[in-house]
Coordinates of C-alpha atoms in Angstrom, one line a residue:
X210 CA -0.3 -0.7 0.1
X211 CA 3.2 2.4 1.2
X212 CA 4.7 1.7 -2.7
X213 CA 0.6 3.1 -4.1
X214 CA 0.6 5.6 -2.1
X215 CA 5.0 7.0 -2.9
X216 CA 4.0 5.7 -6.5
X217 CA 0.6 8.5 -6.9
X218 CA 2.2 11.2 -5.0
X219 CA 5.4 11.4 -7.6
X220 CA 3.0 11.3 -10.4
X221 CA 1.2 13.5 -8.9
X222 CA 4.3 15.8 -8.5
X223 CA 4.8 15.6 -12.0
X224 CA 1.8 16.2 -12.9
X225 CA 1.6 19.9 -11.4
X226 CA 5.4 20.6 -11.9
X227 CA 4.9 24.2 -11.3
X228 CA 2.9 24.1 -7.6
X229 CA 5.1 21.3 -6.9
X230 CA 7.8 23.6 -7.6
X231 CA 6.3 26.6 -5.7
X232 CA 5.4 24.7 -2.7
X233 CA 8.4 22.3 -2.3
X234 CA 11.2 25.3 -2.7
X235 CA 9.0 27.8 0.0
X236 CA 8.9 24.9 2.4
X237 CA 12.3 24.5 1.9
X238 CA 13.6 27.7 1.9
X239 CA 11.7 27.9 6.1
X240 CA 12.8 24.9 6.5
X241 CA 16.1 26.2 5.6
X242 CA 16.2 29.2 7.8
X243 CA 14.7 27.0 10.4
X244 CA 17.8 24.4 10.7
X245 CA 20.1 27.4 10.1
X246 CA 18.4 28.9 14.0
X247 CA 18.2 25.0 14.7
X248 CA 22.1 24.9 14.7
X249 CA 22.9 28.5 16.9
X250 CA 20.5 27.4 20.2
X251 CA 22.2 24.1 19.5
X252 CA 25.5 25.0 19.8
X253 CA 24.2 27.6 22.3
X254 CA 22.9 25.5 24.9
X255 CA 25.8 23.1 24.6
X256 CA 28.7 24.6 26.2
X257 CA 30.5 23.7 28.4
X258 CA 28.4 20.5 28.5
X259 CA 31.1 18.3 27.9
X260 CA 32.6 18.2 31.4
X261 CA 32.6 14.9 32.4
X262 CA 32.3 16.4 35.8
X263 CA 30.3 19.5 35.1
X264 CA 27.6 18.9 37.7
X265 CA 30.3 19.4 40.0
X266 CA 32.0 22.0 38.9
X267 CA 31.0 25.8 40.1
X268 CA 32.7 29.2 39.3
X269 CA 33.5 31.8 42.5
X270 CA 31.9 35.0 42.1
X271 CA 32.0 38.7 43.3
X272 CA 28.1 40.2 44.1
X273 CA 26.7 41.8 47.0
X274 CA 25.7 45.5 46.6
X275 CA 29.0 46.5 45.8
X276 CA 29.1 48.3 42.3
X277 CA 31.5 46.0 40.7
X278 CA 30.0 42.3 39.8
X279 CA 32.9 40.1 39.3
X280 CA 33.3 37.6 38.4
X281 CA 37.3 37.3 39.4
X282 CA 38.6 36.6 42.9
X283 CA 41.1 37.6 45.1
X284 CA 44.3 35.2 45.0
X285 CA 43.9 33.4 48.1
X286 CA 40.0 32.9 48.1
X287 CA 40.7 29.5 46.3
X288 CA 43.3 27.7 48.3
X289 CA 41.6 29.1 51.7
X290 CA 38.4 27.9 50.1
X291 CA 39.6 24.4 49.2
X292 CA 42.0 24.6 53.4
X293 CA 38.6 25.6 55.1
X294 CA 36.1 23.3 54.3
X295 CA 37.8 20.1 52.9
X296 CA 34.4 18.4 53.5
X297 CA 33.1 19.8 51.1
X298 CA 36.1 21.0 47.8
X299 CA 37.6 18.5 45.8
X300 CA 40.1 20.7 44.5
X301 CA 40.3 24.7 43.1
X302 CA 41.8 25.9 40.7
X303 CA 42.5 29.2 40.1
X304 CA 43.5 31.3 35.6
X305 CA 44.8 34.4 35.8
X306 CA 46.4 36.3 32.4
X307 CA 48.1 40.0 34.2
X308 CA 45.5 41.5 32.3
X309 CA 46.8 42.3 29.6
X310 CA 45.2 41.9 25.9
X311 CA 48.4 40.4 24.5
X312 CA 51.9 38.6 25.8
X313 CA 55.0 38.0 24.0
X314 CA 56.4 34.3 23.2
X315 CA 59.3 33.8 20.9
X316 CA 61.0 31.3 20.4
X317 CA 64.5 31.2 18.8
X318 CA 66.2 27.6 17.6
X319 CA 69.1 27.1 14.6
X320 CA 68.8 30.9 13.4
X321 CA 64.6 30.6 13.4
X322 CA 62.8 33.2 15.3
X323 CA 58.9 33.5 15.5
X324 CA 57.6 35.6 17.8
X325 CA 53.7 36.7 18.1
X326 CA 52.3 39.0 20.4
X327 CA 49.5 35.9 22.1
X328 CA 46.2 37.0 23.7
X329 CA 44.9 33.1 24.7
X330 CA 48.0 32.7 27.2
X331 CA 46.7 32.1 30.6
X332 CA 47.7 31.0 33.6
X333 CA 46.3 27.9 35.7
X334 CA 46.8 25.7 38.9
X335 CA 48.6 22.9 39.1
X336 CA 45.0 20.4 39.5
X337 CA 43.6 22.0 36.6
X338 CA 43.4 18.9 34.9
X339 CA 41.8 17.3 37.9
X340 CA 39.4 19.6 37.1
X341 CA 38.7 20.9 33.4
X342 CA 38.0 17.5 30.8
X343 CA 41.3 17.7 27.7
X344 CA 42.9 15.7 25.5
X345 CA 46.4 14.6 26.2
X346 CA 48.5 14.3 22.5
X347 CA 51.2 14.1 24.7
X348 CA 52.9 14.7 28.5
X349 CA 50.9 14.1 31.8
X350 CA 48.4 15.5 32.7
X351 CA 49.0 15.3 36.6
X352 CA 53.0 16.3 35.9
X353 CA 51.9 18.8 32.9
X354 CA 52.0 22.0 35.0
X355 CA 53.6 20.7 38.6
X356 CA 56.1 22.9 38.8
X357 CA 57.8 26.3 37.8
X358 CA 59.1 26.3 34.2
X359 CA 56.5 24.7 32.4
X360 CA 53.7 25.1 29.8
X361 CA 51.1 23.1 28.2
X362 CA 50.3 24.0 24.3
X363 CA 46.9 23.7 22.1
X364 CA 47.9 21.1 19.1
X365 CA 47.3 24.3 16.8
X366 CA 49.2 26.8 18.8
X367 CA 52.7 23.8 18.4
X368 CA 52.0 23.0 14.6
X369 CA 52.2 27.4 14.6
X370 CA 55.2 27.3 16.7
X371 CA 57.5 24.1 15.9
X372 CA 55.2 22.8 13.0
X373 CA 55.7 19.0 12.2
X374 CA 58.3 18.7 14.6
X375 CA 57.6 17.0 18.7
X376 CA 56.8 20.2 21.0
X377 CA 57.1 18.2 24.1
X378 CA 60.2 19.8 25.5
X379 CA 60.8 23.0 23.4
X380 CA 61.2 26.1 25.3
X381 CA 59.8 29.6 24.3
X382 CA 60.2 32.5 25.4
X383 CA 57.5 34.9 28.3
X384 CA 58.3 38.0 27.0
X385 CA 61.6 37.6 25.4
X386 CA 62.9 37.1 29.0
X387 CA 61.6 33.6 30.4
X388 CA 61.6 30.3 29.8
X389 CA 58.9 27.9 29.5
X390 CA 59.5 24.4 28.9
X391 CA 56.5 22.8 26.8
X392 CA 55.5 19.8 29.4
X393 CA 51.9 19.3 27.6
X394 CA 50.1 19.3 24.1
X395 CA 46.4 19.1 24.0
X396 CA 43.6 19.0 21.8
X397 CA 42.2 22.6 21.2
X398 CA 40.1 24.1 23.1
X399 CA 36.3 23.0 22.0
X400 CA 34.3 25.7 20.5
X401 CA 31.5 25.3 23.2
X402 CA 33.8 26.8 26.0
X403 CA 33.3 29.1 28.0
X404 CA 36.9 30.2 27.7
X405 CA 39.7 29.4 25.4
X406 CA 43.3 28.8 25.7
X407 CA 46.3 28.3 23.6
X408 CA 49.3 28.6 25.6
X409 CA 48.8 27.2 29.9
X410 CA 51.4 28.0 32.0
X411 CA 52.1 27.1 36.0
X412 CA 51.0 29.2 38.2
X413 CA 54.3 28.5 40.1
X414 CA 56.0 30.6 37.4
X415 CA 54.1 34.1 38.3
X416 CA 57.2 35.4 40.8
X417 CA 59.7 34.6 38.7
X418 CA 57.6 37.0 36.4
X419 CA 58.0 39.6 38.8
X420 CA 54.2 39.1 40.1
X421 CA 55.3 40.0 43.7
X422 CA 53.4 37.0 46.8
X423 CA 49.8 37.6 46.5
X424 CA 48.3 34.9 49.3
X425 CA 47.2 38.1 51.6
X426 CA 45.9 39.7 49.3
X427 CA 42.5 40.1 49.4
X428 CA 41.2 43.3 47.7
X429 CA 42.8 43.4 44.3
X430 CA 40.7 40.6 42.3
X431 CA 42.3 39.3 39.1
X432 CA 41.9 35.0 39.5
X433 CA 39.1 33.2 37.8
X434 CA 38.2 30.9 41.0
X435 CA 36.7 27.5 40.2
X436 CA 36.0 24.8 42.7
X437 CA 35.1 20.6 42.2
X438 CA 32.8 20.4 44.6
X439 CA 33.0 16.1 46.2
X440 CA 29.3 16.2 45.7
X441 CA 27.2 18.3 43.7
X442 CA 24.5 19.1 46.7
X443 CA 27.1 20.4 48.8
X444 CA 26.6 23.5 47.0
X445 CA 24.0 24.3 49.1
X446 CA 26.3 24.3 52.4
X447 CA 28.5 26.0 51.1
X448 CA 26.9 28.4 50.1
X449 CA 25.2 29.1 53.4
X450 CA 29.1 29.3 55.0
X451 CA 30.5 31.7 51.3
X452 CA 28.7 35.1 54.1
X453 CA 31.0 34.5 57.1
X454 CA 33.9 33.0 54.6
X455 CA 33.7 36.8 53.4
X456 CA 33.3 38.7 56.8
X457 CA 36.7 36.7 57.9
X458 CA 38.9 37.2 55.0
X459 CA 37.9 40.4 53.2
X460 CA 39.6 44.0 53.1
X461 CA 37.6 45.8 55.6
X462 CA 37.0 48.3 53.5
X463 CA 34.8 45.8 50.1
X464 CA 33.8 43.0 53.4
X465 CA 30.3 44.3 54.1
X466 CA 29.4 45.0 50.3
X467 CA 30.5 42.1 49.3
X468 CA 29.3 38.9 48.5
X469 CA 30.2 35.1 47.4
X470 CA 28.3 33.2 44.5
X471 CA 28.4 29.5 43.1
X472 CA 27.6 29.9 40.0
X473 CA 27.5 26.4 37.5
X474 CA 29.8 26.3 35.0
X475 CA 27.1 25.7 32.3
X476 CA 25.6 29.0 33.9
X477 CA 28.8 30.7 33.2
X478 CA 28.0 31.3 29.5
X479 CA 24.7 31.8 28.5
X480 CA 23.3 33.7 32.6
X481 CA 27.1 35.5 33.7
X482 CA 26.2 39.4 34.0
X483 CA 29.4 39.5 35.9
X484 CA 32.2 41.8 34.9
X485 CA 35.4 40.9 33.8
X486 CA 34.2 38.3 31.8
X487 CA 37.3 34.8 31.3
X488 CA 36.3 35.3 27.1
X489 CA 32.9 37.1 25.4
X490 CA 29.6 35.3 26.3
X491 CA 26.7 35.2 25.7
X492 CA 22.5 35.6 26.6
X493 CA 19.5 33.0 27.6
X494 CA 17.9 35.5 25.8
X495 CA 19.4 35.3 22.3
X496 CA 18.0 31.7 22.6
X497 CA 14.7 32.7 23.5
X498 CA 14.6 35.1 21.0
X499 CA 16.5 33.2 18.2
X500 CA 12.9 30.3 19.3
X501 CA 11.1 31.8 19.0
X502 CA 12.0 33.2 15.5
X503 CA 12.6 29.9 14.2
X504 CA 9.1 29.4 15.3
X505 CA 7.2 31.8 13.7
X506 CA 9.3 30.9 10.2
X507 CA 8.3 27.4 10.8
X508 CA 4.1 28.1 11.1
X509 CA 4.9 31.1 7.9
X510 CA 6.2 28.4 5.8
X511 CA 3.3 25.0 7.2
X512 CA -0.1 28.4 6.4
X513 CA 1.7 28.6 3.3
X514 CA 1.4 25.7 2.4
X515 CA -1.9 24.5 3.7
X516 CA -2.2 28.0 1.3
X517 CA -1.2 26.4 -1.8
X518 CA -2.7 22.4 -0.9
X519 CA -6.3 24.7 -0.6
X520 CA -6.1 26.4 -4.0
X521 CA -5.6 23.3 -6.2
X522 CA -8.5 21.6 -3.9
X523 CA -10.5 22.5 -7.3
X524 CA -8.4 21.3 -9.9
X525 CA -8.5 17.1 -8.2
X526 CA -12.3 17.4 -7.1
X527 CA -12.8 14.7 -10.6
X528 CA -9.9 12.6 -9.5
X529 CA -12.0 12.6 -6.0
X530 CA -15.1 12.7 -7.3
X531 CA -14.1 9.3 -9.6
X532 CA -11.8 7.4 -7.4
X533 CA -15.3 7.8 -4.5
X534 CA -17.6 6.2 -7.1
X535 CA -15.2 4.0 -7.8
X536 CA -15.2 2.7 -4.3
X537 CA -12.2 4.4 -2.2
X538 CA -12.4 5.2 1.1
X539 CA -12.4 8.4 3.4
X540 CA -9.0 6.8 5.1
X541 CA -7.2 5.9 2.1
X542 CA -7.8 8.6 0.5
X543 CA -7.1 10.8 3.8
X544 CA -3.9 8.8 3.7
X545 CA -3.4 9.5 0.2
X546 CA -2.7 13.2 0.8
X547 CA -0.8 12.7 4.5
X548 CA 1.1 11.2 2.9
X549 CA 1.8 13.5 -0.6
X550 CA 2.6 15.9 2.2
X551 CA 4.9 14.4 3.9
X552 CA 6.3 13.9 1.1
X553 CA 7.0 17.1 -0.1
X554 CA 8.1 18.0 3.0
X555 CA 10.4 15.4 3.6
X556 CA 12.1 16.4 -0.5
X557 CA 11.5 20.4 0.5
X558 CA 13.9 19.6 4.4
X559 CA 16.9 17.9 1.3
X560 CA 16.7 21.1 -0.8
X561 CA 16.2 22.8 3.2
X562 CA 19.8 20.8 4.3
X563 CA 21.4 22.2 1.0
X564 CA 20.2 25.6 1.1
X565 CA 22.2 25.1 4.6
X566 CA 25.2 24.3 3.6
X567 CA 25.5 26.9 1.4
X568 CA 24.4 29.3 4.3
X569 CA 27.1 28.3 6.8
X570 CA 29.2 30.9 5.8
X571 CA 27.7 33.5 6.3
X572 CA 26.0 31.7 9.0
X573 CA 29.0 31.6 10.6
X574 CA 30.3 35.2 9.7
X575 CA 27.0 37.2 11.3
X576 CA 26.7 34.5 14.8
X577 CA 30.5 34.8 15.4
X578 CA 30.4 30.5 15.1
X579 CA 32.8 27.9 12.7
X580 CA 30.0 25.2 11.4
X581 CA 30.8 22.3 9.3
X582 CA 29.4 20.3 7.2
X583 CA 29.5 17.6 9.5
X584 CA 27.3 20.2 12.0
X585 CA 24.1 19.1 9.6
X586 CA 24.5 15.5 9.4
X587 CA 24.9 15.5 14.3
X588 CA 22.4 12.4 14.8
X589 CA 20.5 14.9 17.5
X590 CA 19.9 18.1 14.6
X591 CA 19.4 15.2 12.2
X592 CA 16.6 13.2 14.1
X593 CA 15.4 16.6 15.0
X594 CA 14.8 17.9 11.5
X595 CA 13.2 14.9 10.5
X596 CA 10.7 14.9 13.1
X597 CA 10.4 19.0 11.8
X598 CA 10.0 18.0 8.6
X599 CA 7.2 15.3 9.4
X600 CA 5.5 17.3 11.3
X601 CA 5.7 20.1 9.1
X602 CA 4.8 17.9 6.1
X603 CA 1.3 16.3 8.9
X604 CA 0.4 20.1 9.7
X605 CA 0.9 20.9 6.8
X606 CA -1.2 18.2 5.1
X607 CA -3.8 17.4 7.9
X608 CA -6.5 20.3 7.3
X609 CA -6.1 19.2 3.4
X610 CA -6.3 16.0 3.6
X611 CA -9.4 16.2 5.8
X612 CA -11.2 18.5 3.8
X613 CA -10.4 16.8 0.4
X614 CA -11.2 13.1 1.2
X615 CA -14.6 14.4 3.1
X616 CA -16.0 15.8 -1.0
X617 CA -19.3 14.3 -1.7
X618 CA -18.8 13.0 -4.6
X619 CA -22.0 13.8 -6.8
X620 CA -21.6 17.3 -5.5
X621 CA -17.9 17.1 -7.0
X622 CA -18.9 16.1 -10.4
X623 CA -21.6 18.1 -10.6
X624 CA -19.6 21.6 -9.2
X625 CA -17.2 22.3 -7.7
X626 CA -18.6 26.5 -6.6
X627 CA -20.1 25.3 -3.4
X628 CA -16.9 22.9 -2.1
X629 CA -14.7 26.4 -3.0
X630 CA -16.9 28.4 -1.4
X631 CA -16.6 26.3 2.0
X632 CA -13.1 26.8 2.4
X633 CA -12.6 29.5 0.9
X634 CA -13.0 31.5 5.0
X635 CA -9.9 29.5 6.4
X636 CA -7.9 30.7 3.4
X637 CA -8.9 33.7 3.5
X638 CA -7.6 33.9 7.6
X639 CA -4.7 31.9 7.7
X640 CA -3.4 34.0 4.2
X641 CA -4.7 37.0 6.3
X642 CA -2.4 36.1 10.0
X643 CA 0.6 34.9 6.8
X644 CA 0.3 38.5 5.9
X645 CA 0.1 39.6 9.6
X646 CA 2.9 37.4 11.0
X647 CA 5.1 38.7 8.1
X648 CA 4.4 42.2 8.4
X649 CA 5.6 42.7 11.9
X650 CA 8.9 40.5 11.6
X651 CA 9.7 42.4 8.5
X652 CA 9.1 45.8 9.9
X653 CA 11.1 44.0 13.6
X654 CA 13.9 43.1 11.5
X655 CA 14.0 47.1 9.7
X656 CA 14.0 48.2 13.7
X657 CA 16.7 46.1 14.5
X658 CA 18.8 47.1 11.2
X659 CA 18.3 50.4 12.3
X660 CA 19.4 50.1 15.6
X661 CA 22.4 48.3 14.4
X662 CA 23.2 51.1 12.3
X663 CA 23.2 54.0 15.1
X664 CA 25.5 52.1 17.1
X665 CA 27.6 51.9 14.6
X666 CA 27.7 55.7 13.2
X667 CA 27.4 56.9 16.9
X668 CA 30.0 59.2 17.8
X669 CA 32.2 57.2 21.1
X670 CA 34.0 59.8 21.9
X671 CA 36.8 60.0 20.7
X672 CA 38.1 59.8 17.0
X673 CA 38.7 56.0 15.8
X674 CA 39.8 56.7 12.1
X675 CA 43.8 57.2 11.6
X676 CA 44.9 55.4 14.8
X677 CA 47.0 53.1 15.3
X678 CA 47.1 50.4 18.6
X679 CA 50.4 48.7 19.6
X680 CA 49.8 46.4 22.2
X681 CA 53.3 46.4 23.6
X682 CA 51.7 46.1 28.3
X683 CA 54.9 44.5 30.0
X684 CA 57.8 44.8 27.2
X685 CA 60.9 46.1 27.4
X686 CA 59.6 48.9 24.9
X687 CA 57.5 50.4 28.4
X688 CA 60.5 51.8 30.4
X689 CA 61.6 53.0 27.6
X690 CA 58.8 54.6 26.4
X691 CA 59.8 57.9 25.3
X692 CA 63.2 56.7 23.3
X693 CA 60.7 54.7 21.5
X694 CA 57.9 57.9 21.1
X695 CA 60.5 59.7 19.8
X696 CA 61.9 57.8 17.3
X697 CA 58.2 56.9 16.4
X698 CA 57.3 61.0 15.7
X699 CA 60.6 61.3 13.4
X700 CA 57.3 60.0 10.5
X701 CA 55.8 62.7 9.4
X702 CA 52.9 60.3 8.4
X703 CA 52.3 60.3 12.8
X704 CA 51.1 63.3 14.0
X705 CA 50.9 62.0 18.1
X706 CA 51.7 59.1 20.2
X707 CA 50.5 58.4 23.4
X708 CA 49.3 55.4 25.8
X709 CA 46.7 53.8 28.0
X710 CA 46.8 51.0 30.1
X711 CA 44.5 49.0 28.9
X712 CA 43.0 48.3 25.5
X713 CA 40.5 50.6 24.7
X714 CA 36.5 49.2 24.2
X715 CA 38.2 45.9 24.8
X716 CA 39.1 45.9 28.3
X717 CA 39.2 48.1 31.5
X718 CA 40.2 48.4 34.9
X719 CA 38.1 50.0 37.8
X720 CA 39.2 51.4 41.4
X721 CA 37.3 52.6 44.1
X722 CA 37.6 56.1 44.9
X723 CA 36.0 59.2 46.6
X724 CA 34.5 62.1 45.8
X725 CA 35.6 65.5 47.7
X726 CA 33.2 65.9 50.6
X727 CA 31.3 62.3 50.4
X728 CA 32.9 59.9 53.1
X729 CA 31.9 56.5 51.1
X730 CA 33.9 55.5 48.1
X731 CA 32.4 54.3 45.2
X732 CA 33.2 51.9 41.9
X733 CA 34.5 53.9 38.9
X734 CA 35.9 52.3 35.9
X735 CA 39.5 53.8 35.5
X736 CA 42.4 54.0 32.2
X737 CA 46.3 55.0 33.0
X738 CA 47.1 57.4 30.1
X739 CA 50.4 59.1 29.2
X740 CA 50.5 62.7 27.7
X741 CA 49.0 63.9 25.1
X742 CA 45.8 61.3 25.2
X743 CA 43.6 63.3 24.4
X744 CA 45.1 65.0 21.7
X745 CA 45.8 62.1 19.8
X746 CA 42.8 60.7 20.0
X747 CA 40.5 63.4 18.8
X748 CA 38.6 63.7 22.3
X749 CA 36.9 67.1 23.3
X750 CA 37.3 67.9 26.3
X751 CA 34.1 69.6 28.4
X752 CA 35.5 70.8 30.9
X753 CA 40.1 71.4 32.0
X754 CA 42.9 70.6 29.9
X755 CA 44.5 67.6 28.4
X756 CA 47.9 66.1 30.9
X757 CA 51.1 68.0 31.0
X758 CA 54.4 66.9 30.8
X759 CA 55.5 70.5 31.7
X760 CA 52.8 70.5 35.0
X761 CA 53.8 67.9 37.2
X762 CA 51.8 69.7 40.6
X763 CA 50.3 66.9 42.6
X764 CA 46.6 67.2 43.4
X765 CA 45.2 68.2 46.5
X766 CA 42.3 68.2 48.2
X767 CA 41.3 70.8 50.9

């Protein structure tokens, strides 16, 4: 029977080629949009789900009444948590990046020198690989960060620096001054991790790199701190102990307005509202918005399918009448028309897959992803899309199938006018509904586009044109800035030179300041700059003056 239905459905599609093309292409376009949205949503929801201990890994974040809602903590926080709560905390691990946009790495051997400014260079405790899962290509996880002078790199980094040569034991130079030996090579960090690194050096390297001991500093909070609990249920108990922990250890000036919270590692990417994040985060609201858009697009495609099916119903009246006179039952006709709809939907699904493959590059550009063709053939994606395709076929074909199979053969063979009128109200209603939804989507799209254009064109308060940024933080040129500045200004194409401690638009730091006449301190983002900063960036001062090296008198408060 299925073979018969298939033969009749194919014959019907071949008979009405124009209708078949319009119906299939319209549904395929809608399904392609749904598939692209599904890939995006599925990837967003998958962040850090690959971690085998994900139900026990929590990041400790800083919040409370303080104006600073920080994703990082003071250095002593992690070790002290493990020391004070050994019955609940199995491991702790801290991550640190010197609060620099890039760090200089040099490799030199046999007269060949390679130097890069690396944006993904992290320092971590030796417990890192006891908490987080990574596939080791070379080295032993337990020993990889066991002491000073060690660094772990990713596979692509090893290829970039050493080519096909074994990277184990190779020496790289941190900032051109401090040797680090490669003690492990791991597979590249998955794209669905909330932070990514290419270098992971032992935290024990920090004293040799110029960072004073921070084991007593409970004010500065640059270390992202994670704890691995012995049991997920310990989260509630430990959370209740954190207030007393803050009161016991934190700096007196901030402890009364600071509270610590445990954040599940799988919640960080979509639910973080903290400052100074370890990487670029998303928002769970994006998932909701795009899911709704996907459902609306699918609904429009289904309504379009229904309208096209009912619009051509009159062309099949005689066929239905003859088949009913010859004994075809209502149930058999219902199954035939439903089968046709499902077949059309499945053909459209295949076309949608082809369209999605062609759109992957554009999707990656818009969403900042790195999808490949393989993403379209993931078992979960294939199962969901087949279910959507069959579901769309059923929903799209159920009304036309019931309508056509219920026609009276005598009335059908006599005239189709009454039948046409009986379905016109529903089709008109669906058309109006479809038009309304489409109008709303177009308006929303235009509003979003105009908002993006507004943000792109809004004055930033400084001149972005003809400005070149050289990230030299922690490099040897910093102490020799004046000599570098004079040399650079000998170039007639360079008008002005200045520096700041952070990369504008990417990094920022905040500090406590007390306004004149006020007793309490407030938290403000701050840039530390050299002379001529406002002039170099074309910043228009509303009051006061630019920094001037001729004026060195300190500011005093009376």
